Amino acid sequence: MRTYAELFAVREFRNLFLANCAGIAAHTTSALALGALTYASTGSALLTALSMFGAPLAGVLGSLTLLSAADSVPPRRAMTLAALLAAAGAALQAVPGLPLRARFAIIFVTAYVGSVAAGAKWALLTDIVPVNAYVLARATMNTSVGVMQIAGFGLAGILLVWLSPYQVFLLALALRAVSAAVGWFGLADHPARAAERVTVARTLHVNRTLWADPGRRSLLLNLWVPGGLVVGCEALFVPYAAHRAGFLLAAAALGMLAGDVVVGRFLSPAHRERWIHPLRVLLPLPYLLLLLSPPLPLAMAVALVASVGYASSLPMQERLFAHAPPEAGARCSACTTTACWPGRRCAPRSPGRSPTWSRRRAPSRCSPPCP
């Protein structure tokens, strides 16, 4: 299985792809709406960064306490329940006058439960497609993330010109409902990978097992640190470009999309391994140009080119999953996305402090993000 036509001929993969598209579009539209609402009400770059990119910090807590559910609960059930919870959260976010603390609590609870669904979703790929098609399937799913981020951030950026953030949250609610329906009716009821009960002790035991192996530990750190630090730069797009931040986020998503297509579809396994280090170098370096405070079109080009470097994670994810214990495949997959990436979740907080403390009220383009 080496072509998109063969991949999309698999019914379950088509439905998983569509459910993922709807979920990512809902997340991006609601994230930009919440970021705009937070920045308008507080003028804080730190709080804005946290509102848009800091919610999956709860995924770190989920990885420590709840992640055994990713292998102990049937994946369709886990994904549907997470989508319904996110839909309820979007409905609450659409209520005007809701305190900012309550809004933050909603996104953190949603992310906490979502860490389980993320692991189940990625591990489900190995049940749906052959092993030799995993990289193509994973790259295609990543492509859906890029496409829907472009569509979600771009659409939300346009809608926020005419609509209130509360109305954009209603759009996110509809998209979450679509994701839940497609996942429930379009996927088979695959059994859980493990029969153990969902307990904190079980989660801690499996996490220690995954972390104890030097090879897996090295891969997790290499997946965690570079991308995590770059997210700190992306978290400042709103204070950098104010209401035009959606264009920067869409450009970054387009770059990620291009990298995933090229690496996942056109490079052989040997070439994918060879390009890991050049792509990792490409990820942070272009952001140095933002120190010169370029105009928006050039800043978009910087974000686009740099984000191609995210594709370095594909061959490393393939290597990691090949060395994962069979009964912990979902948890190992989750480690590459949300649960075991504390650096990526904490990164938006640190750079957000500088413009917050140095200037409470920033203009449309404040001090550029750090590289």
XYZ file of C-alpha atoms in Angstrom:
371
model
C 0.000 0.000 0.000
C 1.966 2.991 -1.319
C -0.608 5.330 -2.874
C -3.337 7.582 -1.533
C -5.900 5.766 -3.683
C -5.095 2.460 -1.991
C -5.133 4.084 1.430
C -8.495 5.809 1.003
C -9.997 2.627 -0.413
C -10.040 1.410 3.196
C -13.439 2.494 4.543
C -12.402 2.773 8.169
C -9.400 4.923 7.303
C -11.628 7.300 5.328
C -13.925 7.737 8.293
C -11.066 8.128 10.764
C -9.594 10.774 8.464
C -12.908 12.658 8.250
C -13.480 12.508 12.007
C -9.967 13.795 12.593
C -10.493 16.625 10.090
C -13.668 17.782 11.829
C -12.032 17.588 15.251
C -8.942 19.567 14.213
C -11.056 22.221 12.477
C -13.132 22.571 15.647
C -10.020 22.864 17.797
C -8.354 25.517 15.632
C -11.436 27.693 15.245
C -12.201 27.606 18.960
C -8.529 28.169 19.885
C -8.267 31.325 17.791
C -11.633 32.564 19.068
C -10.546 32.012 22.666
C -7.174 33.627 21.992
C -8.830 36.709 20.504
C -11.291 36.871 23.396
C -8.521 36.512 25.988
C -6.248 39.111 24.400
C -9.099 41.585 23.979
C -10.138 41.267 27.624
C -6.718 41.069 29.291
C -4.091 42.424 26.880
C -1.817 39.653 28.190
C 0.401 37.769 25.740
C 1.011 35.107 28.398
C -2.679 34.386 28.955
C -3.326 34.493 25.214
C -0.561 31.942 24.605
C -1.942 29.715 27.345
C -5.487 29.955 26.004
C -4.414 28.871 22.521
C -1.593 26.411 23.135
C -1.380 25.714 26.853
C -4.461 23.540 27.336
C -2.657 20.267 26.524
C -0.578 20.807 29.663
C -3.479 18.816 31.066
C -2.336 16.018 28.764
C 0.779 15.729 30.936
C -1.456 15.022 33.927
C -3.458 12.624 31.774
C -0.283 10.749 30.856
C 0.529 10.287 34.526
C -2.914 9.234 35.730
C -5.322 8.236 32.946
C -3.337 7.042 29.934
C -3.828 3.332 30.663
C -7.365 3.902 29.380
C -5.910 4.376 25.880
C -5.235 0.616 25.716
C -7.937 -0.548 28.143
C -10.956 1.118 26.493
C -12.174 0.274 22.945
C -10.830 3.037 20.667
C -14.157 3.958 19.058
C -15.732 4.482 22.471
C -12.782 6.537 23.740
C -12.738 8.799 20.667
C -16.511 9.345 20.659
C -16.695 10.199 24.364
C -13.816 12.649 23.996
C -15.493 14.300 20.992
C -18.793 14.650 22.869
C -17.035 16.161 25.872
C -15.283 18.648 23.574
C -18.649 19.521 22.007
C -20.070 20.250 25.443
C -17.040 22.413 26.178
C -17.543 24.392 22.965
C -21.186 24.953 23.922
C -20.131 26.360 27.289
C -17.481 28.579 25.678
C -20.232 30.126 23.551
C -21.917 31.536 26.667
C -21.175 35.304 26.927
C -19.945 36.532 30.261
C -18.380 33.233 31.300
C -15.413 34.005 33.590
C -11.963 33.510 32.100
C -11.069 30.994 34.812
C -14.051 28.877 33.825
C -13.007 29.020 30.169
C -9.523 27.814 31.078
C -10.984 25.022 33.215
C -13.090 23.853 30.267
C -10.174 23.605 27.857
C -7.989 21.861 30.436
C -10.638 19.216 31.235
C -11.202 18.636 27.519
C -7.470 18.213 26.921
C -7.114 15.894 29.924
C -9.654 13.442 28.531
C -8.465 14.054 24.967
C -5.025 12.652 25.802
C -6.626 9.196 26.007
C -8.454 9.564 22.690
C -5.268 10.736 20.952
C -3.367 7.599 21.928
C -6.254 5.341 20.928
C -6.627 7.089 17.582
C -3.008 6.754 16.512
C -2.731 3.140 17.680
C -5.939 2.336 15.781
C -4.063 2.996 12.551
C -2.141 -0.263 13.012
C -5.440 -2.142 13.174
C -6.815 -0.436 10.075
C -3.852 -0.464 7.663
C -0.952 -2.890 7.080
C 2.269 -2.327 8.994
C 4.168 -1.253 5.876
C 1.568 1.480 5.277
C 1.819 3.008 8.746
C 4.072 5.935 7.750
C 1.891 6.817 4.758
C -1.242 6.601 6.925
C 0.322 8.644 9.725
C 1.606 11.252 7.252
C -1.845 11.454 5.672
C -3.445 11.964 9.064
C -0.855 14.655 9.781
C -1.805 16.178 6.443
C -5.389 16.388 7.640
C -4.099 18.295 10.653
C -2.290 20.758 8.390
C -5.224 21.201 6.012
C -7.736 21.687 8.807
C -5.456 24.072 10.670
C -5.191 26.150 7.508
C -8.948 26.013 7.031
C -9.748 26.441 10.715
C -7.375 29.318 11.469
C -8.085 30.984 8.131
C -11.854 30.646 8.469
C -11.816 31.742 12.105
C -9.609 34.713 11.242
C -12.068 35.803 8.563
C -15.163 35.128 10.675
C -13.782 37.085 13.623
C -13.817 40.176 11.433
C -17.632 40.007 11.226
C -18.694 37.669 14.028
C -18.100 37.571 17.756
C -15.908 34.840 19.297
C -19.053 33.366 20.862
C -20.545 32.744 17.425
C -17.301 31.107 16.265
C -17.557 28.753 19.244
C -20.941 27.607 17.894
C -19.218 26.630 14.638
C -16.716 24.619 16.674
C -19.628 22.921 18.453
C -21.117 21.789 15.128
C -17.745 20.450 13.966
C -17.276 18.491 17.207
C -20.701 16.915 16.723
C -19.734 15.859 13.183
C -16.501 14.319 14.492
C -18.362 12.295 17.123
C -20.972 11.044 14.656
C -18.470 10.013 11.969
C -16.280 8.248 14.515
C -19.135 6.311 16.101
C -20.936 5.245 12.917
C -17.914 4.990 10.601
C -15.494 2.886 12.663
C -15.745 -0.756 13.666
C -15.846 -1.613 17.346
C -12.234 -2.776 17.724
C -11.478 -4.424 21.064
C -9.239 -2.876 23.672
C -5.551 -3.756 23.430
C -5.231 -4.633 27.112
C -7.617 -6.119 29.650
C -6.218 -4.361 32.711
C -8.322 -1.952 34.723
C -7.791 1.774 34.274
C -5.781 2.756 37.347
C -3.135 5.325 38.192
C -0.774 2.550 39.312
C -1.114 0.767 35.960
C -0.454 3.972 34.060
C 2.627 4.736 36.142
C 3.960 1.212 35.648
C 3.645 1.337 31.856
C 5.146 4.825 31.732
C 8.169 3.573 33.682
C 8.482 0.630 31.292
C 8.412 2.880 28.236
C 10.849 5.372 29.756
C 13.291 2.734 31.070
C 14.428 1.645 27.613
C 17.305 3.944 26.469
C 16.273 3.781 22.814
C 12.660 4.754 23.469
C 13.764 7.426 25.936
C 16.068 8.985 23.351
C 13.342 8.953 20.697
C 10.815 10.546 23.048
C 13.227 13.329 23.952
C 14.013 13.967 20.286
C 10.308 14.119 19.487
C 9.656 16.335 22.496
C 12.322 19.042 22.697
C 12.733 20.600 19.198
C 9.039 20.898 18.369
C 8.226 21.935 21.908
C 10.544 24.916 21.809
C 9.268 26.060 18.407
C 5.674 26.024 19.674
C 6.830 28.729 22.074
C 7.442 30.942 19.057
C 4.107 30.068 17.456
C 2.344 30.913 20.706
C 3.274 34.571 20.175
C 1.617 34.910 16.772
C -1.439 36.629 18.284
C 0.488 39.380 20.110
C 2.816 39.641 17.086
C 0.080 40.141 14.485
C -3.093 40.732 16.547
C -6.210 40.049 14.453
C -4.044 38.852 11.533
C -2.498 36.013 13.554
C -4.722 33.504 11.756
C -2.693 34.058 8.587
C 0.571 33.230 10.385
C -0.942 30.112 11.923
C -2.342 29.051 8.553
C 1.069 29.551 6.909
C 2.709 27.390 9.582
C 0.078 24.700 9.025
C 0.706 24.826 5.264
C 4.419 24.259 5.833
C 3.709 21.295 8.089
C 1.341 19.923 5.446
C 3.969 20.224 2.704
C 6.617 18.483 4.810
C 4.326 15.588 5.712
C 3.280 15.042 2.094
C 6.857 14.986 0.789
C 8.353 12.880 3.572
C 5.431 10.496 3.991
C 4.556 9.959 0.344
C 7.662 10.462 -1.779
C 10.696 9.547 0.358
C 11.817 5.954 0.782
C 12.522 4.654 4.303
C 16.261 5.150 3.785
C 15.796 8.738 2.585
C 13.445 9.497 5.464
C 16.167 8.488 7.920
C 18.737 10.588 6.057
C 16.595 13.733 6.225
C 15.879 13.644 9.967
C 18.719 15.952 10.988
C 18.394 18.550 8.156
C 14.679 18.877 8.874
C 15.302 19.307 12.584
C 17.721 22.146 11.830
C 15.195 23.749 9.481
C 12.523 23.844 12.192
C 13.943 26.661 14.392
C 16.401 28.600 12.221
C 14.003 30.653 10.030
C 12.414 32.196 13.143
C 15.631 34.174 13.678
C 14.399 36.464 10.886
C 11.480 37.550 13.065
C 13.971 39.441 15.227
C 13.974 41.995 12.376
C 10.185 42.537 12.708
C 9.393 41.771 9.058
C 6.010 42.639 7.505
C 3.234 40.079 7.593
C 3.891 38.434 4.158
C 7.548 37.766 5.013
C 6.609 36.537 8.502
C 4.159 34.120 6.860
C 6.952 32.830 4.601
C 9.166 32.297 7.656
C 6.461 30.316 9.441
C 5.776 28.244 6.323
C 9.405 27.289 5.658
C 10.198 26.544 9.303
C 7.164 24.295 9.766
C 8.340 21.944 7.011
C 10.810 20.764 9.644
C 8.029 19.139 11.673
C 8.152 16.253 9.168
C 11.297 14.988 10.907
C 8.962 13.419 13.475
C 7.531 10.909 10.975
C 10.524 8.529 10.735
C 11.142 8.894 14.470
C 7.508 7.987 15.218
C 7.840 4.956 12.953
C 10.955 3.881 14.829
C 9.317 4.435 18.212
C 6.163 2.477 17.401
C 8.240 -0.436 16.063
C 9.914 -0.732 19.478
C 6.742 -0.319 21.565
C 5.354 -3.260 23.581
C 2.217 -4.596 21.812
C 0.016 -4.097 24.878
C 1.132 -0.462 25.205
C 0.885 0.695 21.594
C -1.744 3.348 22.251
C 0.151 4.778 25.198
C 3.365 4.899 23.201
C 1.542 6.677 20.374
C 0.121 9.175 22.838
C 3.635 9.947 24.022
C 4.410 11.348 20.571
C 1.370 13.636 20.558
C 0.162 14.976 23.886
C 0.728 13.008 27.011
C 4.511 12.862 27.265
C 5.400 16.217 25.703
C 5.535 18.503 28.733
C 8.114 20.697 27.060
C 5.863 21.364 24.120
C 3.050 22.291 26.468
C 5.181 24.484 28.731
C 6.970 26.234 25.862
C 4.160 28.715 25.112
C 4.310 30.015 28.666
C 7.931 31.185 28.801
C 8.138 33.434 25.738
C 4.679 34.767 26.475
C 5.948 36.372 29.673
C 8.277 38.848 27.966
C 5.719 40.933 26.055
C 3.259 40.556 28.938
C 5.601 42.012 31.524
C 7.281 44.568 29.298
C 4.086 45.954 27.797
C 0.589 45.387 29.064
C -0.997 46.797 25.983
C 0.660 45.691 22.768
C 0.121 47.170 19.306
C -0.810 45.078 16.315
C 2.783 43.903 16.018
C 4.727 43.719 19.266
C 8.211 42.426 19.899
C 8.798 39.369 17.687
C 8.894 35.826 19.008
C 12.167 34.432 20.195
C 13.856 31.865 17.944
